[in-house]
Every structure is written in structure tokens, then in C-alpha cells.
């Protein structure tokens, strides 16, 4: 079973190799083979942002994208080649706030002026179940068995039911060999209440033109995000 060390290695590589195109009006990238583009975020509100819009400028043209999740905390954008077509796409994220700490994500492709949403975190819903096996939690992830240590659980309630969250957060993951960006998707495993965090399920996902492909899955523990 892959563990936290591999996960942190993936994260460290991403931090070192990440494109500079993050939340910057100076961010230059290609949505077709010849014309550089620039991206920025617009919104209203102070801490809680509303009416969030992604603005893409290409030459004299301006494209406005209204995300489905267009309100929340700390909206951000990340530009990288998630598809293998030599162009860049836009990863957008926004936080829900609250104790759950959940976020929503979308990826947009603008190849040659054709705007398409190619990923929505709300559509990521693998078949996962979890059960206690002594001091371990056994996770059935679409037929693949994973395990987490539950010996440090602080659940004192009658109801210590194991629960799997929706997407907690996403880390972009850049592969040097393929020169392509992937997603490391984290879902929290908790008992009874969300603060009683036992660990995470980490899915490594490739984005395709029409959907996504789960490449591998592991567990990660001993940290809180």
C-alpha cells in the first residue's frame, strides 16, 4: 500500500515544478497554437466572494467564464496542460468554508475558441465503502482494498459510523515523463463527526477530453488538511 511518504513526494514535486500561471494577470498560456492568452479572476465581496468570473484575454478577444460554483472563499485558478494536446487548461477552485473544509473544482478547455468544461468535482463519485476491522479501517474502493489505522480515533459517541467525504481538496500533480498534469484528489475518512479525521483516500486521476480516468489510489494519514 502506498503511504504518506509517496503522497508528500508527489506534492513536493508539484510545488517545485508548478507553472507560474497562478492567480496572476501576468499569466501567459496557450489555448491555441499561436496566440498567447492571459487570465484573471473577478468577484464581489470581501472574505466571502460572490459573482466569481474567470476572464480570459486572447488578443483583442475576451472570454468570460461563470463557474457553476461561483461563490465561496479563496477562489483560485491554476493553468497547466491537463490534456495531451500541447495546450493549457484552467483549473478553478473555491472553498465552501465551515468545519468540513470542502472545496469545489472545475477544469475548462478553451482550445481554438471552443469553451468546454472537462471536469467537475461534483461528478467525481467513485463507489467507496468502509468498515472496522479491529483497530483498522478497511476501505473498499471499487473492489480494491485499502487500510487506515483507527487506533487513535477520539470518537466517544454512540454513533461512530465511518463516513467518506466528498472531495476535500485537490492537488495538481505534474509528470515529467508525459509533460502532463494530473489531479491528486483527497477524500476524508472520518468516524462520527468530521473533526475525527482518520486519514484520506488519495486518487490519482488523469483528465481526458470527455471524462477522467482513475490511475491509482492509496491512503494518506498523519496529517490534517
PDB file of C-alpha atoms in Angstrom:
ATOM      1  CA  UNK A   1       0.000   0.000   0.000  1.00  0.00           C
ATOM      2  CA  UNK A   2       1.358   3.374  -0.935  1.00  0.00           C
ATOM      3  CA  UNK A   3       1.594   5.692   2.040  1.00  0.00           C
ATOM      4  CA  UNK A   4       2.019   9.300   3.032  1.00  0.00           C
ATOM      5  CA  UNK A   5       5.682   9.488   2.020  1.00  0.00           C
ATOM      6  CA  UNK A   6       4.779   8.887  -1.636  1.00  0.00           C
ATOM      7  CA  UNK A   7       1.931  11.378  -1.381  1.00  0.00           C
ATOM      8  CA  UNK A   8       4.214  14.061   0.065  1.00  0.00           C
ATOM      9  CA  UNK A   9       6.774  13.334  -2.650  1.00  0.00           C
ATOM     10  CA  UNK A  10       4.091  13.959  -5.262  1.00  0.00           C
ATOM     11  CA  UNK A  11       3.115  17.187  -3.553  1.00  0.00           C
ATOM     12  CA  UNK A  12       6.727  18.368  -3.282  1.00  0.00           C
ATOM     13  CA  UNK A  13       7.325  17.721  -6.988  1.00  0.00           C
ATOM     14  CA  UNK A  14       4.220  19.705  -7.834  1.00  0.00           C
ATOM     15  CA  UNK A  15       5.383  22.632  -5.708  1.00  0.00           C
ATOM     16  CA  UNK A  16       8.795  22.675  -7.391  1.00  0.00           C
ATOM     17  CA  UNK A  17       7.567  22.285 -10.954  1.00  0.00           C
ATOM     18  CA  UNK A  18       4.255  24.121 -10.875  1.00  0.00           C
ATOM     19  CA  UNK A  19       3.591  26.574 -13.658  1.00  0.00           C
ATOM     20  CA  UNK A  20       3.882  30.230 -12.671  1.00  0.00           C
ATOM     21  CA  UNK A  21       0.372  30.786 -14.027  1.00  0.00           C
ATOM     22  CA  UNK A  22      -1.446  31.062 -10.680  1.00  0.00           C
ATOM     23  CA  UNK A  23      -3.828  33.930  -9.879  1.00  0.00           C
ATOM     24  CA  UNK A  24      -1.829  36.393 -11.945  1.00  0.00           C
ATOM     25  CA  UNK A  25      -2.768  38.856 -14.636  1.00  0.00           C
ATOM     26  CA  UNK A  26       0.755  38.341 -15.976  1.00  0.00           C
ATOM     27  CA  UNK A  27      -0.050  34.687 -16.546  1.00  0.00           C
ATOM     28  CA  UNK A  28       0.603  33.802 -20.205  1.00  0.00           C
ATOM     29  CA  UNK A  29      -0.502  30.491 -21.711  1.00  0.00           C
ATOM     30  CA  UNK A  30      -1.717  28.929 -24.959  1.00  0.00           C
ATOM     31  CA  UNK A  31      -5.328  27.987 -25.766  1.00  0.00           C
ATOM     32  CA  UNK A  32      -4.437  27.647 -29.435  1.00  0.00           C
ATOM     33  CA  UNK A  33      -1.133  27.030 -31.140  1.00  0.00           C
ATOM     34  CA  UNK A  34      -0.282  30.636 -31.979  1.00  0.00           C
ATOM     35  CA  UNK A  35      -1.897  33.157 -29.650  1.00  0.00           C
ATOM     36  CA  UNK A  36      -0.829  33.729 -26.028  1.00  0.00           C
ATOM     37  CA  UNK A  37      -3.626  34.328 -23.525  1.00  0.00           C
ATOM     38  CA  UNK A  38      -3.958  35.896 -20.088  1.00  0.00           C
ATOM     39  CA  UNK A  39      -6.320  35.011 -17.255  1.00  0.00           C
ATOM     40  CA  UNK A  40      -7.639  36.733 -14.131  1.00  0.00           C
ATOM     41  CA  UNK A  41     -10.436  36.426 -11.583  1.00  0.00           C
ATOM     42  CA  UNK A  42     -13.164  38.955 -10.865  1.00  0.00           C
ATOM     43  CA  UNK A  43     -15.609  38.825  -7.936  1.00  0.00           C
ATOM     44  CA  UNK A  44     -17.534  40.896  -5.421  1.00  0.00           C
ATOM     45  CA  UNK A  45     -17.446  40.715  -1.620  1.00  0.00           C
ATOM     46  CA  UNK A  46     -14.666  40.803   0.946  1.00  0.00           C
ATOM     47  CA  UNK A  47     -13.910  37.434   2.557  1.00  0.00           C
ATOM     48  CA  UNK A  48     -16.878  35.552   1.111  1.00  0.00           C
ATOM     49  CA  UNK A  49     -16.684  36.046  -2.650  1.00  0.00           C
ATOM     50  CA  UNK A  50     -19.737  36.218  -4.901  1.00  0.00           C
ATOM     51  CA  UNK A  51     -20.308  36.519  -8.656  1.00  0.00           C
ATOM     52  CA  UNK A  52     -16.924  34.938  -9.359  1.00  0.00           C
ATOM     53  CA  UNK A  53     -15.925  35.179 -13.009  1.00  0.00           C
ATOM     54  CA  UNK A  54     -12.856  33.901 -14.869  1.00  0.00           C
ATOM     55  CA  UNK A  55     -11.687  36.391 -17.511  1.00  0.00           C
ATOM     56  CA  UNK A  56      -9.517  35.110 -20.377  1.00  0.00           C
ATOM     57  CA  UNK A  57      -7.972  37.643 -22.747  1.00  0.00           C
ATOM     58  CA  UNK A  58      -6.674  36.448 -26.116  1.00  0.00           C
ATOM     59  CA  UNK A  59      -5.501  39.190 -28.422  1.00  0.00           C
ATOM     60  CA  UNK A  60      -8.415  41.569 -28.769  1.00  0.00           C
ATOM     61  CA  UNK A  61     -10.936  38.949 -27.629  1.00  0.00           C
ATOM     62  CA  UNK A  62     -12.171  38.497 -24.068  1.00  0.00           C
ATOM     63  CA  UNK A  63     -13.911  35.349 -22.799  1.00  0.00           C
ATOM     64  CA  UNK A  64     -15.913  35.413 -19.552  1.00  0.00           C
ATOM     65  CA  UNK A  65     -16.465  32.110 -17.739  1.00  0.00           C
ATOM     66  CA  UNK A  66     -19.003  31.883 -14.914  1.00  0.00           C
ATOM     67  CA  UNK A  67     -18.205  28.750 -12.890  1.00  0.00           C
ATOM     68  CA  UNK A  68     -21.097  26.632 -11.596  1.00  0.00           C
ATOM     69  CA  UNK A  69     -19.651  27.142  -8.108  1.00  0.00           C
ATOM     70  CA  UNK A  70     -19.278  30.914  -8.321  1.00  0.00           C
ATOM     71  CA  UNK A  71     -19.304  31.869  -4.645  1.00  0.00           C
ATOM     72  CA  UNK A  72     -17.223  30.913  -1.625  1.00  0.00           C
ATOM     73  CA  UNK A  73     -13.856  31.555  -0.014  1.00  0.00           C
ATOM     74  CA  UNK A  74     -10.400  31.898  -1.581  1.00  0.00           C
ATOM     75  CA  UNK A  75     -11.251  31.346  -5.256  1.00  0.00           C
ATOM     76  CA  UNK A  76      -8.155  30.450  -7.254  1.00  0.00           C
ATOM     77  CA  UNK A  77      -7.033  29.434 -10.730  1.00  0.00           C
ATOM     78  CA  UNK A  78      -4.151  27.268 -11.938  1.00  0.00           C
ATOM     79  CA  UNK A  79      -3.094  26.998 -15.585  1.00  0.00           C
ATOM     80  CA  UNK A  80      -1.475  23.786 -16.808  1.00  0.00           C
ATOM     81  CA  UNK A  81      -1.604  21.130 -19.588  1.00  0.00           C
ATOM     82  CA  UNK A  82      -4.133  18.635 -18.209  1.00  0.00           C
ATOM     83  CA  UNK A  83      -4.805  17.266 -21.711  1.00  0.00           C
ATOM     84  CA  UNK A  84      -2.209  15.825 -24.090  1.00  0.00           C
ATOM     85  CA  UNK A  85      -2.893  18.323 -26.896  1.00  0.00           C
ATOM     86  CA  UNK A  86       0.009  20.685 -26.192  1.00  0.00           C
ATOM     87  CA  UNK A  87      -2.315  23.439 -24.918  1.00  0.00           C
ATOM     88  CA  UNK A  88      -3.134  24.650 -21.406  1.00  0.00           C
ATOM     89  CA  UNK A  89      -6.378  24.386 -19.466  1.00  0.00           C
ATOM     90  CA  UNK A  90      -7.753  26.288 -16.471  1.00  0.00           C
ATOM     91  CA  UNK A  91      -8.240  24.601 -13.085  1.00  0.00           C
ATOM     92  CA  UNK A  92     -10.581  26.656 -10.905  1.00  0.00           C
ATOM     93  CA  UNK A  93     -11.222  26.044  -7.205  1.00  0.00           C
ATOM     94  CA  UNK A  94     -13.233  27.665  -4.425  1.00  0.00           C
ATOM     95  CA  UNK A  95     -13.657  26.732  -0.752  1.00  0.00           C
ATOM     96  CA  UNK A  96     -17.023  26.176   0.922  1.00  0.00           C
ATOM     97  CA  UNK A  97     -15.915  27.321   4.373  1.00  0.00           C
ATOM     98  CA  UNK A  98     -17.236  25.723   7.566  1.00  0.00           C
ATOM     99  CA  UNK A  99     -15.908  22.808   9.610  1.00  0.00           C
ATOM    100  CA  UNK A 100     -15.984  20.322   6.737  1.00  0.00           C
ATOM    101  CA  UNK A 101     -13.352  22.196   4.775  1.00  0.00           C
ATOM    102  CA  UNK A 102     -14.649  21.105   1.386  1.00  0.00           C
ATOM    103  CA  UNK A 103     -13.808  22.672  -1.949  1.00  0.00           C
ATOM    104  CA  UNK A 104     -15.265  22.651  -5.451  1.00  0.00           C
ATOM    105  CA  UNK A 105     -13.234  22.365  -8.631  1.00  0.00           C
ATOM    106  CA  UNK A 106     -13.765  22.720 -12.368  1.00  0.00           C
ATOM    107  CA  UNK A 107     -11.408  22.445 -15.348  1.00  0.00           C
ATOM    108  CA  UNK A 108     -12.066  24.405 -18.536  1.00  0.00           C
ATOM    109  CA  UNK A 109     -10.634  23.890 -22.005  1.00  0.00           C
ATOM    110  CA  UNK A 110     -10.657  26.778 -24.490  1.00  0.00           C
ATOM    111  CA  UNK A 111      -8.961  25.083 -27.418  1.00  0.00           C
ATOM    112  CA  UNK A 112      -9.252  27.291 -30.515  1.00  0.00           C
ATOM    113  CA  UNK A 113     -12.072  29.342 -29.022  1.00  0.00           C
ATOM    114  CA  UNK A 114     -14.228  26.340 -28.089  1.00  0.00           C
ATOM    115  CA  UNK A 115     -15.096  26.664 -24.379  1.00  0.00           C
ATOM    116  CA  UNK A 116     -15.796  23.335 -22.650  1.00  0.00           C
ATOM    117  CA  UNK A 117     -15.907  22.247 -19.026  1.00  0.00           C
ATOM    118  CA  UNK A 118     -13.971  18.980 -18.977  1.00  0.00           C
ATOM    119  CA  UNK A 119     -14.023  18.266 -15.229  1.00  0.00           C
ATOM    120  CA  UNK A 120     -16.463  18.983 -12.414  1.00  0.00           C
ATOM    121  CA  UNK A 121     -15.635  17.783  -8.899  1.00  0.00           C
ATOM    122  CA  UNK A 122     -19.343  17.180  -8.310  1.00  0.00           C
ATOM    123  CA  UNK A 123     -19.179  14.365 -10.888  1.00  0.00           C
ATOM    124  CA  UNK A 124     -16.336  12.568  -9.100  1.00  0.00           C
ATOM    125  CA  UNK A 125     -18.136   9.864  -7.145  1.00  0.00           C
ATOM    126  CA  UNK A 126     -16.297   6.509  -7.047  1.00  0.00           C
ATOM    127  CA  UNK A 127     -18.023   3.617  -5.282  1.00  0.00           C
ATOM    128  CA  UNK A 128     -16.417   3.534  -1.805  1.00  0.00           C
ATOM    129  CA  UNK A 129     -17.392   1.844   1.464  1.00  0.00           C
ATOM    130  CA  UNK A 130     -15.578   1.440   4.786  1.00  0.00           C
ATOM    131  CA  UNK A 131     -15.813  -0.894   7.789  1.00  0.00           C
ATOM    132  CA  UNK A 132     -13.947  -1.521  11.037  1.00  0.00           C
ATOM    133  CA  UNK A 133     -11.547  -4.471  11.163  1.00  0.00           C
ATOM    134  CA  UNK A 134     -10.299  -4.319  14.750  1.00  0.00           C
ATOM    135  CA  UNK A 135      -8.065  -1.240  15.041  1.00  0.00           C
ATOM    136  CA  UNK A 136      -8.012  -0.818  11.275  1.00  0.00           C
ATOM    137  CA  UNK A 137     -10.450   0.719   8.855  1.00  0.00           C
ATOM    138  CA  UNK A 138     -10.846  -1.381   5.729  1.00  0.00           C
ATOM    139  CA  UNK A 139     -11.859   0.616   2.663  1.00  0.00           C
ATOM    140  CA  UNK A 140     -13.385  -0.998  -0.411  1.00  0.00           C
ATOM    141  CA  UNK A 141     -12.582   1.344  -3.299  1.00  0.00           C
ATOM    142  CA  UNK A 142     -14.386  -0.078  -6.299  1.00  0.00           C
ATOM    143  CA  UNK A 143     -13.130  -3.569  -5.431  1.00  0.00           C
ATOM    144  CA  UNK A 144      -9.632  -2.536  -4.301  1.00  0.00           C
ATOM    145  CA  UNK A 145      -8.961  -2.901  -0.546  1.00  0.00           C
ATOM    146  CA  UNK A 146      -7.124  -0.150   1.346  1.00  0.00           C
ATOM    147  CA  UNK A 147      -6.492   0.288   5.080  1.00  0.00           C
ATOM    148  CA  UNK A 148      -6.141   3.082   7.632  1.00  0.00           C
ATOM    149  CA  UNK A 149      -5.132   2.957  11.294  1.00  0.00           C
ATOM    150  CA  UNK A 150      -8.135   3.749  13.522  1.00  0.00           C
ATOM    151  CA  UNK A 151      -6.414   3.231  16.883  1.00  0.00           C
ATOM    152  CA  UNK A 152      -6.175   6.982  17.536  1.00  0.00           C
ATOM    153  CA  UNK A 153      -9.851   7.689  16.933  1.00  0.00           C
ATOM    154  CA  UNK A 154     -11.305  10.024  19.572  1.00  0.00           C
ATOM    155  CA  UNK A 155     -14.914   9.183  18.850  1.00  0.00           C
ATOM    156  CA  UNK A 156     -16.707   8.794  22.184  1.00  0.00           C
ATOM    157  CA  UNK A 157     -20.238   8.911  20.822  1.00  0.00           C
ATOM    158  CA  UNK A 158     -22.622   6.013  20.428  1.00  0.00           C
ATOM    159  CA  UNK A 159     -22.569   6.707  16.735  1.00  0.00           C
ATOM    160  CA  UNK A 160     -19.016   6.257  15.440  1.00  0.00           C
ATOM    161  CA  UNK A 161     -20.155   5.359  11.951  1.00  0.00           C
ATOM    162  CA  UNK A 162     -17.431   5.561   9.331  1.00  0.00           C
ATOM    163  CA  UNK A 163     -18.057   8.154   6.630  1.00  0.00           C
ATOM    164  CA  UNK A 164     -16.330   9.132   3.396  1.00  0.00           C
ATOM    165  CA  UNK A 165     -16.458  12.815   2.464  1.00  0.00           C
ATOM    166  CA  UNK A 166     -16.932  14.312  -0.938  1.00  0.00           C
ATOM    167  CA  UNK A 167     -13.792  15.918  -2.367  1.00  0.00           C
ATOM    168  CA  UNK A 168     -11.861  17.586   0.442  1.00  0.00           C
ATOM    169  CA  UNK A 169      -9.144  19.093  -1.720  1.00  0.00           C
ATOM    170  CA  UNK A 170      -7.247  18.591  -4.976  1.00  0.00           C
ATOM    171  CA  UNK A 171      -3.507  18.876  -5.607  1.00  0.00           C
ATOM    172  CA  UNK A 172      -2.241  19.224  -9.194  1.00  0.00           C
ATOM    173  CA  UNK A 173       0.493  16.652  -9.948  1.00  0.00           C
ATOM    174  CA  UNK A 174       2.945  17.217 -12.809  1.00  0.00           C
ATOM    175  CA  UNK A 175       4.554  14.205 -14.515  1.00  0.00           C
ATOM    176  CA  UNK A 176       7.925  14.997 -16.096  1.00  0.00           C
ATOM    177  CA  UNK A 177       7.836  11.997 -18.440  1.00  0.00           C
ATOM    178  CA  UNK A 178       4.478  12.773 -20.017  1.00  0.00           C
ATOM    179  CA  UNK A 179       4.735  16.562 -19.575  1.00  0.00           C
ATOM    180  CA  UNK A 180       1.167  16.459 -18.434  1.00  0.00           C
ATOM    181  CA  UNK A 181      -0.701  17.490 -15.308  1.00  0.00           C
ATOM    182  CA  UNK A 182      -2.816  15.095 -13.248  1.00  0.00           C
ATOM    183  CA  UNK A 183      -5.031  15.537 -10.189  1.00  0.00           C
ATOM    184  CA  UNK A 184      -4.407  14.097  -6.722  1.00  0.00           C
ATOM    185  CA  UNK A 185      -7.898  14.060  -5.202  1.00  0.00           C
ATOM    186  CA  UNK A 186      -8.310  13.728  -1.418  1.00  0.00           C
ATOM    187  CA  UNK A 187     -11.439  12.473   0.348  1.00  0.00           C
ATOM    188  CA  UNK A 188     -11.578  12.445   4.140  1.00  0.00           C
ATOM    189  CA  UNK A 189     -12.326   9.271   6.124  1.00  0.00           C
ATOM    190  CA  UNK A 190     -13.837  10.103   9.498  1.00  0.00           C
ATOM    191  CA  UNK A 191     -15.757   8.461  12.344  1.00  0.00           C
ATOM    192  CA  UNK A 192     -18.851  10.011  13.885  1.00  0.00           C
ATOM    193  CA  UNK A 193     -18.016  13.659  13.175  1.00  0.00           C
ATOM    194  CA  UNK A 194     -15.841  15.350  10.567  1.00  0.00           C
ATOM    195  CA  UNK A 195     -13.197  16.596  13.043  1.00  0.00           C
ATOM    196  CA  UNK A 196     -12.431  12.965  13.979  1.00  0.00           C
ATOM    197  CA  UNK A 197     -10.252  12.550  10.923  1.00  0.00           C
ATOM    198  CA  UNK A 198      -8.730   9.093  10.429  1.00  0.00           C
ATOM    199  CA  UNK A 199      -6.996   9.852   7.144  1.00  0.00           C
ATOM    200  CA  UNK A 200      -7.601  10.364   3.458  1.00  0.00           C
ATOM    201  CA  UNK A 201      -8.235   8.407   0.313  1.00  0.00           C
ATOM    202  CA  UNK A 202      -5.919   9.770  -2.410  1.00  0.00           C
ATOM    203  CA  UNK A 203      -6.978   9.161  -6.015  1.00  0.00           C
ATOM    204  CA  UNK A 204      -4.549   9.931  -8.834  1.00  0.00           C
ATOM    205  CA  UNK A 205      -6.693  10.999 -11.793  1.00  0.00           C
ATOM    206  CA  UNK A 206      -5.954  11.689 -15.458  1.00  0.00           C
ATOM    207  CA  UNK A 207      -8.195  14.203 -17.214  1.00  0.00           C
ATOM    208  CA  UNK A 208      -9.396  13.252 -20.699  1.00  0.00           C
ATOM    209  CA  UNK A 209     -11.328  15.137 -23.373  1.00  0.00           C
ATOM    210  CA  UNK A 210     -14.658  13.722 -22.271  1.00  0.00           C
ATOM    211  CA  UNK A 211     -14.184  12.460 -18.713  1.00  0.00           C
ATOM    212  CA  UNK A 212     -11.470  11.301 -16.300  1.00  0.00           C
ATOM    213  CA  UNK A 213      -9.539   8.104 -15.580  1.00  0.00           C
ATOM    214  CA  UNK A 214      -8.531   6.894 -12.106  1.00  0.00           C
ATOM    215  CA  UNK A 215      -4.913   5.752 -12.468  1.00  0.00           C
ATOM    216  CA  UNK A 216      -4.183   4.635  -8.904  1.00  0.00           C
ATOM    217  CA  UNK A 217      -5.464   5.002  -5.356  1.00  0.00           C
ATOM    218  CA  UNK A 218      -3.823   4.981  -1.922  1.00  0.00           C
ATOM    219  CA  UNK A 219      -4.393   6.150   1.636  1.00  0.00           C
ATOM    220  CA  UNK A 220      -2.661   9.029   3.423  1.00  0.00           C
ATOM    221  CA  UNK A 221      -2.658   9.742   7.156  1.00  0.00           C
ATOM    222  CA  UNK A 222      -0.840  11.525   9.989  1.00  0.00           C
ATOM    223  CA  UNK A 223      -1.726  14.996   8.764  1.00  0.00           C
ATOM    224  CA  UNK A 224      -4.753  17.251   8.518  1.00  0.00           C
ATOM    225  CA  UNK A 225      -5.650  19.405   5.572  1.00  0.00           C
TER     226      UNK A 225
END
